[in-house]
Coordinates of C-alpha atoms in Angstrom, one line a residue:
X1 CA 74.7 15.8 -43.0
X2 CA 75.2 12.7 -41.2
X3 CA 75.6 12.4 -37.5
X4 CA 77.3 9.2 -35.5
X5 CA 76.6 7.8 -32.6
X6 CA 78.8 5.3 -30.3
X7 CA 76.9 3.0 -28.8
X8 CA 78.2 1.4 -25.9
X9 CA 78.0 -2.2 -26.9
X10 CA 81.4 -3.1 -25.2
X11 CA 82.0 -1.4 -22.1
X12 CA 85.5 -0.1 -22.9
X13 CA 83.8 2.2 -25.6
X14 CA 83.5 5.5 -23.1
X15 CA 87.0 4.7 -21.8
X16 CA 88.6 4.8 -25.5
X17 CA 86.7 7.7 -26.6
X18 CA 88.2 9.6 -23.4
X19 CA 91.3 8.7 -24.4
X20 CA 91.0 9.9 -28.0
X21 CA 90.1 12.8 -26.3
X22 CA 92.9 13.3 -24.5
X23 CA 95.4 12.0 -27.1
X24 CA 93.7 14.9 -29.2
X25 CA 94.3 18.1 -26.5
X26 CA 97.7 16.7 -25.6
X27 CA 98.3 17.2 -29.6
X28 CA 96.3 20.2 -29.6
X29 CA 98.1 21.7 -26.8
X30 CA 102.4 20.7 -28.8
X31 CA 101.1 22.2 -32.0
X32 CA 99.6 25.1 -29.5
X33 CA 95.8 25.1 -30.8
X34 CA 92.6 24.7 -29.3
X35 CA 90.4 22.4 -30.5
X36 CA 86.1 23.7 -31.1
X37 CA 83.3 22.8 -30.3
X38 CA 82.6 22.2 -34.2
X39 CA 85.7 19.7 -34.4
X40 CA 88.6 22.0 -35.9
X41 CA 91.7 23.9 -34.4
X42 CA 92.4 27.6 -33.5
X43 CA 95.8 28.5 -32.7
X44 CA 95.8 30.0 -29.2
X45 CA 97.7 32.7 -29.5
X46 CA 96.1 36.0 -31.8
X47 CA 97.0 39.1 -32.7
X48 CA 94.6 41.9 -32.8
X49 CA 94.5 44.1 -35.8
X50 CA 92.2 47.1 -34.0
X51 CA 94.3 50.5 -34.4
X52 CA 92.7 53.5 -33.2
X53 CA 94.3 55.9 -35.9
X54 CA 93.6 52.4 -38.6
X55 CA 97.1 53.8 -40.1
X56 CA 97.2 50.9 -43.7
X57 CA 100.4 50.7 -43.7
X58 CA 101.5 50.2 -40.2
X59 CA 98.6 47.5 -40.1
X60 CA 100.3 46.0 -42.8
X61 CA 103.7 45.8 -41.7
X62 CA 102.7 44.5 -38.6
X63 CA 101.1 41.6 -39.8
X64 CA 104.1 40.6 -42.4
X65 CA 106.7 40.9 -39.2
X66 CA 103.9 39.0 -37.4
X67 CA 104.0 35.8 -39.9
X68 CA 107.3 35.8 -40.0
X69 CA 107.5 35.5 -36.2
X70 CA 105.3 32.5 -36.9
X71 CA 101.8 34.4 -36.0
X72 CA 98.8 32.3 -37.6
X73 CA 96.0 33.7 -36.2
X74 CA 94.8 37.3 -37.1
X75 CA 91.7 39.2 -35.0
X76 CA 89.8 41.7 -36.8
X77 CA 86.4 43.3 -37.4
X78 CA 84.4 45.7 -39.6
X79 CA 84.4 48.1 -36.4
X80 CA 88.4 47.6 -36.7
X81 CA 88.9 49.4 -39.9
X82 CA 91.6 46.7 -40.0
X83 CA 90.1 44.3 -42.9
X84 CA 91.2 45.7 -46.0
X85 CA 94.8 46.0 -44.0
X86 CA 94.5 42.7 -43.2
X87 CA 93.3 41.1 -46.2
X88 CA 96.0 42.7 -48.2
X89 CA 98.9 41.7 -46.0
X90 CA 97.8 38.0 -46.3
X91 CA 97.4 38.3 -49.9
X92 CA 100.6 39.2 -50.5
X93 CA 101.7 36.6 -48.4
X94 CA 99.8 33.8 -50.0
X95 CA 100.8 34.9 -52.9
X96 CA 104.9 35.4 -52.1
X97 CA 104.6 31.2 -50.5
X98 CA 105.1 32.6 -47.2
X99 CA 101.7 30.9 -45.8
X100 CA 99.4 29.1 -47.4
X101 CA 95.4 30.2 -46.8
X102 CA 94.7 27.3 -45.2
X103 CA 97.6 28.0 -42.4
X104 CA 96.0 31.1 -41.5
X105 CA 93.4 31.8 -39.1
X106 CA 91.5 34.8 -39.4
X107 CA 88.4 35.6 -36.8
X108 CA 85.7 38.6 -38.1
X109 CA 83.5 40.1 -36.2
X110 CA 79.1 41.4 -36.9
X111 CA 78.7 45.0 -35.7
X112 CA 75.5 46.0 -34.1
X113 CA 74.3 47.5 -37.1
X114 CA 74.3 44.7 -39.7
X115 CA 72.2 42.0 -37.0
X116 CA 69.7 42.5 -39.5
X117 CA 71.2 40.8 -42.4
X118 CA 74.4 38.8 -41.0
X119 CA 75.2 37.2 -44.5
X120 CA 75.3 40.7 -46.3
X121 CA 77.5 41.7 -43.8
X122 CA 80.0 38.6 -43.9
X123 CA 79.6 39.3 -47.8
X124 CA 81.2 42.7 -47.3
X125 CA 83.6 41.7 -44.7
X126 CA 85.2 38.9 -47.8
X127 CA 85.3 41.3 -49.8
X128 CA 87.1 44.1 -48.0
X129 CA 89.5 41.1 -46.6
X130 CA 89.6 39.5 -50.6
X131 CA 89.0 36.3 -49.1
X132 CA 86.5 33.7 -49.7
X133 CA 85.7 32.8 -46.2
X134 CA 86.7 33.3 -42.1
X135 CA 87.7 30.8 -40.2
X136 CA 85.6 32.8 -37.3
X137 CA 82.7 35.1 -37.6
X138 CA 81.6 36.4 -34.1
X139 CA 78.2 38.9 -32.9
X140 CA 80.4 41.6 -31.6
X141 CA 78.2 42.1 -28.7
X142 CA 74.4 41.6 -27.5
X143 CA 73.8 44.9 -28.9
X144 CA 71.3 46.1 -31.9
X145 CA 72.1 49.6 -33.7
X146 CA 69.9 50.8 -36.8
X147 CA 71.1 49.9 -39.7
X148 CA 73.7 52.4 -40.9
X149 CA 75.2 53.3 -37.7
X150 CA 79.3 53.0 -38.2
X151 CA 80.6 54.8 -34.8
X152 CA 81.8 52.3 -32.3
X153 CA 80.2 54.6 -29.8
X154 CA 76.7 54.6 -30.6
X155 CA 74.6 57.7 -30.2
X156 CA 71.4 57.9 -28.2
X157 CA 69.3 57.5 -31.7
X158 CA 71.5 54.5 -33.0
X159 CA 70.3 51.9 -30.8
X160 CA 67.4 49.1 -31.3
X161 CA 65.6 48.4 -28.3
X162 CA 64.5 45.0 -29.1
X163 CA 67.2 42.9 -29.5
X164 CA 66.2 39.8 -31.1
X165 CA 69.0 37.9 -31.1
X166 CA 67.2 34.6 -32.4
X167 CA 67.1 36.2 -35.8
X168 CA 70.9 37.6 -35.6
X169 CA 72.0 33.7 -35.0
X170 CA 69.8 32.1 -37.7
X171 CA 71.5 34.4 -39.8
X172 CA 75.1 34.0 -38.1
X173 CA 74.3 30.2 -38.8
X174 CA 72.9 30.8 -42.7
X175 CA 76.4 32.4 -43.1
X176 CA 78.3 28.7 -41.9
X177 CA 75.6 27.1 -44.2
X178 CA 77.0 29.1 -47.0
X179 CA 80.2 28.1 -46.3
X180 CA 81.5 31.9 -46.0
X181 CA 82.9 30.9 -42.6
X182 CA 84.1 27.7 -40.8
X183 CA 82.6 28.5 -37.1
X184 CA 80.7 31.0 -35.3
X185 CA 80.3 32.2 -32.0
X186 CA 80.0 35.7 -30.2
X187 CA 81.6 38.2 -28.1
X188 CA 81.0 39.8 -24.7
X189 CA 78.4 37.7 -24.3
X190 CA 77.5 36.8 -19.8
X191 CA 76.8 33.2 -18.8
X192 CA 73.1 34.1 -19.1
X193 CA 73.2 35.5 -22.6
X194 CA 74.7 32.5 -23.6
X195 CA 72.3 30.0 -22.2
X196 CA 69.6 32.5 -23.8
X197 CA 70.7 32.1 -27.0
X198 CA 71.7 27.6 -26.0
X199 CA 68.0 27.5 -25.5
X200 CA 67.1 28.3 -29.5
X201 CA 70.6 27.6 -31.7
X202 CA 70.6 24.9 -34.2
X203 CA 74.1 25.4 -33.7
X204 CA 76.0 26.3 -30.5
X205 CA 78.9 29.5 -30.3
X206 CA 82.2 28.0 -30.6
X207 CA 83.9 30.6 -29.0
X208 CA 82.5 33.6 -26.8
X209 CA 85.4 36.4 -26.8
X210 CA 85.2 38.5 -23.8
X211 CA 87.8 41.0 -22.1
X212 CA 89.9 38.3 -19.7
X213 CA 93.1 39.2 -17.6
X214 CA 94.7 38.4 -14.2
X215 CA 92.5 41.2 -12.7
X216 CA 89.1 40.3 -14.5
X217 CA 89.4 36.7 -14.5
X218 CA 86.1 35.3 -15.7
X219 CA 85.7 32.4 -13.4
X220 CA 82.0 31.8 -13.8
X221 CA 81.9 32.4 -17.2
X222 CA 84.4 30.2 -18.0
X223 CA 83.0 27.9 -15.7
X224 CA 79.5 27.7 -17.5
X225 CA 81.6 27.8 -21.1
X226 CA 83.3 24.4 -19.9
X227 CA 80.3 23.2 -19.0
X228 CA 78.7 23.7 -22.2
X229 CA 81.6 23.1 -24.2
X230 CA 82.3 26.5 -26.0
X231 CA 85.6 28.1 -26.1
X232 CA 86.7 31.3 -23.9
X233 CA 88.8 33.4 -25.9
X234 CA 90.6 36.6 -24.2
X235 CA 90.9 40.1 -25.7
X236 CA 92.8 42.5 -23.7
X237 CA 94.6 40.0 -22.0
X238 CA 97.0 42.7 -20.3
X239 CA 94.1 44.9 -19.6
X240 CA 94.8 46.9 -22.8
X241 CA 97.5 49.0 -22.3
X242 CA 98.0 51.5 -25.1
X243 CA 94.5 51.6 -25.9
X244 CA 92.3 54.8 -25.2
X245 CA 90.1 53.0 -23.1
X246 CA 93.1 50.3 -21.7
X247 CA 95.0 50.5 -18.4
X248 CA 98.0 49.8 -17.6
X249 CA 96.8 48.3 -13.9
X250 CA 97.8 44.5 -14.8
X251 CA 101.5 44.7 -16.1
X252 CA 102.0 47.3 -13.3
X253 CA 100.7 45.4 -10.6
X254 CA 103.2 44.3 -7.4
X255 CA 102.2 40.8 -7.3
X256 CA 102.8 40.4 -11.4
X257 CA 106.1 42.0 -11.7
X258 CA 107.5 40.2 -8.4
X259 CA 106.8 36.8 -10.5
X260 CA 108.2 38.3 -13.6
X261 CA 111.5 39.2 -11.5
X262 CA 111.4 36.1 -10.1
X263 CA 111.8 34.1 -13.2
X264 CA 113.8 36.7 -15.1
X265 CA 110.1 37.1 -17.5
X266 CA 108.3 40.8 -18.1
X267 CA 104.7 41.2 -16.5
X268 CA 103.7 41.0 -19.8
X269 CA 104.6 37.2 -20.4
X270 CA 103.4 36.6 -17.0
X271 CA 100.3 37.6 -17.1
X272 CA 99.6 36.0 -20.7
X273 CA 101.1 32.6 -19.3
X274 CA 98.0 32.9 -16.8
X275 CA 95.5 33.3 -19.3
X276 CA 96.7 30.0 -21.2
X277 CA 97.1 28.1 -18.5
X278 CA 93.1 28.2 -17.7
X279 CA 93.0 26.7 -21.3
X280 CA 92.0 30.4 -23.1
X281 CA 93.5 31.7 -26.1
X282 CA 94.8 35.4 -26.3
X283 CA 94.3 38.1 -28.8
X284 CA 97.4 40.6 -28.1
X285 CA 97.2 43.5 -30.0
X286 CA 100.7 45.2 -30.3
X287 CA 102.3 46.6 -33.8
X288 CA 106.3 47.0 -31.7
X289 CA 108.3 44.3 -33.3
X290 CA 109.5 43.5 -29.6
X291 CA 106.3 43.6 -28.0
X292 CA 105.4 41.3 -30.6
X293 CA 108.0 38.9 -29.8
X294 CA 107.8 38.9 -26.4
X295 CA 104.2 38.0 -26.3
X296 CA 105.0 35.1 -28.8
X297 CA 107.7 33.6 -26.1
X298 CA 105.4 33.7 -23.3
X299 CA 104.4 30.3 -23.7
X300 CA 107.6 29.4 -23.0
X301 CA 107.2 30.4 -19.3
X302 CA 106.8 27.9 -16.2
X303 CA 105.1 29.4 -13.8
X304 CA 104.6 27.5 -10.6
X305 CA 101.2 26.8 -8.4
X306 CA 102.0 29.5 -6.4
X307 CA 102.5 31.8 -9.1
X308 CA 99.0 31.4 -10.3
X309 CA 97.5 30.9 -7.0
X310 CA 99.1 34.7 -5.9
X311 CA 97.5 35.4 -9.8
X312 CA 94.1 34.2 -8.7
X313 CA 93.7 36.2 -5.4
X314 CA 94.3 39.5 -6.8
X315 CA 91.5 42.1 -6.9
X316 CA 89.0 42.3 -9.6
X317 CA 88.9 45.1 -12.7
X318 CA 86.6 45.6 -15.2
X319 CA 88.1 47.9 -17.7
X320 CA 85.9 47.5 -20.8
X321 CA 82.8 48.1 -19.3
X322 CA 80.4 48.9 -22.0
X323 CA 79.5 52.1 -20.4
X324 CA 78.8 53.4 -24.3
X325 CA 75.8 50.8 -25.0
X326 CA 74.0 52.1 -21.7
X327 CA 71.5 54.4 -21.4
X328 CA 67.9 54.8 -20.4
X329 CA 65.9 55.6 -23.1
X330 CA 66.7 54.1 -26.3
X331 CA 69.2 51.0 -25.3
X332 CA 67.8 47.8 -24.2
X333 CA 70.4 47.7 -21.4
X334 CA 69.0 50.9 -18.7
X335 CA 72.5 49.7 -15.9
X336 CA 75.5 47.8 -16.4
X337 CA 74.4 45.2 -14.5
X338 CA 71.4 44.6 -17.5
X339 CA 74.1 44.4 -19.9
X340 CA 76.7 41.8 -18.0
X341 CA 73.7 39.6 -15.5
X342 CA 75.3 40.7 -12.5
X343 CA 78.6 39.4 -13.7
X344 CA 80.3 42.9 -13.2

């Protein structure tokens, strides 16, 4: 692998190389992608494929009424129950010329369980999906479960109280060597997590995916991602309404729906329009044909400095808390506060 370096030989060098730059995001941001850390494009808006009851067939439908909306960028993990769903709605696609594989991004995600062996799990994730590699392959969380463990609430005897999350990434980065995935990065992961893991990666996360709405805005994580060039991604970007752990606080709030009157939007499209314009992309997990749409169009919406500065001043709500992966004897993480560094 070869590596260049500009050297600054003429002193306009710096000033065309930020202007490449910014030629590039100004493309990025018409064709509505984000561009990596690793030099490729995600499209910025997802769409989740986590179903509590993991009902096949309704997955699958979704996800053909999805492409046909013009959806590109699918959000699954083995957790989910959603691959096989997945990876057979985009078969049949491929193979009916609706998209091509290559138009399609699909993000997977490491379960506690398998930080063992990353590349065995990837290896079982292609095959449930039928494909021969993810575009994004993510450590679901900082957390270790022996081997085995399949419930996405862990029992007391499930977890690992060493992490060790040096091995998990050599594997995570052995998986992009094997070309079974074009980027990696991880999930829920705090500022100081992240610079943990900074301090021994050969490779850096592309993308840390964390729970990021109007009322849980992120602002020093996203802060220290800029700084370090790695990509905030937002699940639950309307606080996960429908979901058994979700709430409904965000597309409810006062202050959201007066904007969405205001410029004849829902809450919904409001409160997505905030997330992109700090520079996020969205996973927006909804199977209603509508819904569907109406997340799709939010880009569409002009929301004005006041809009977002009345967004920015509105209380703060964790709702995923991680309240399952605490406990004081067997999980490395004894409070809340161990699991997030204070960023709770």
């Amino acid at each position: 692998m070869f590596f260049w370096l500009c050297v600054p030989h003429h002193p306009t060098c710096f000033e065309k190389q930020k202007r490449e730059r910014e030629r590039e995001r100004e493309e990025d941001m018409r064709s509505n992608k984000v561009r990596l850390n690793c030099g490729i494009t995600m499209p910025v808006l997802g769409m989740g494929t986590y179903s509590y009851e993991n009902d096949k067939k309704t997955t699958e439908l979704a996800i053909h009424t999805a492409l046909k909306m013009g959806y590109s960028h699918f959000d699954t993990a083995k957790i989910y129950g959603s691959e096989p769903a997945l990876g057979n709605a985009l078969r049949k696609a491929f193979r009916d010329g609706v998209v091509a594989r290559e138009d399609v991004w699909v993000t997977s995600k490491l379960w506690g369980s398998d930080h063992h062996d990353p590349v065995s799990a990837l290896k079982e994730s292609l095959k449930k999906l039928r494909m021969e590699y993810v575009d994004m392959y993510l450590v679901h969380w900082p957390v270790r479960l022996k081997p085995g463990a399949s419930c996405a609430i862990p029992s007391e005897d499930e977890f690992e109280q060493i992490l060790n999350m040096e091995e998990t990434w050599e594997g995570m980065e052995k998986c992009l060597e094997m070309g079974m995935c074009r980027s990696i990065g991880v999930s829920n992961f705090s500022s100081t997590k992240i610079q943990q893991l900074l301090d021994y990666a050969s490779v850096p996360p592309a993308v840390n995916q964390v729970e990021m709405h109007p009322m849980w805005k992120q602002d020093k994580l996203r802060s220290f991602c800029a700084d370090n060039g790695i990509h905030v991604s937002a699940y639950s970007p309307l606080g996960g309404p429908g979901n058994a752990w979700g709430s409904t606080a965000v597309v409810e709030h006062p202050v959201i729906q007066s904007i969405a009157f205001k410029h004849n939007a829902t809450p919904a499209q409001v409160a997505l329009k905030w997330g992109l314009s700090k520079g996020s992309s969205l996973i927006v997990k909804s199977f209603n044909q509508d819904r569907m749409k109406e997340n799709k169009a939010a880009d569409r919406l002009k929301l004005g400095r006041d809009d977002i500065r009345a967004i920015d001043e509105l209380e703060e709500r964790k709702i995923m808390r991680g309240d399952h992966l605490i406990n004081e004897t067997t999980s490395p993480y004894k409070t809340l506060e161990d699991l997030w560094d204070d960023e709770i």
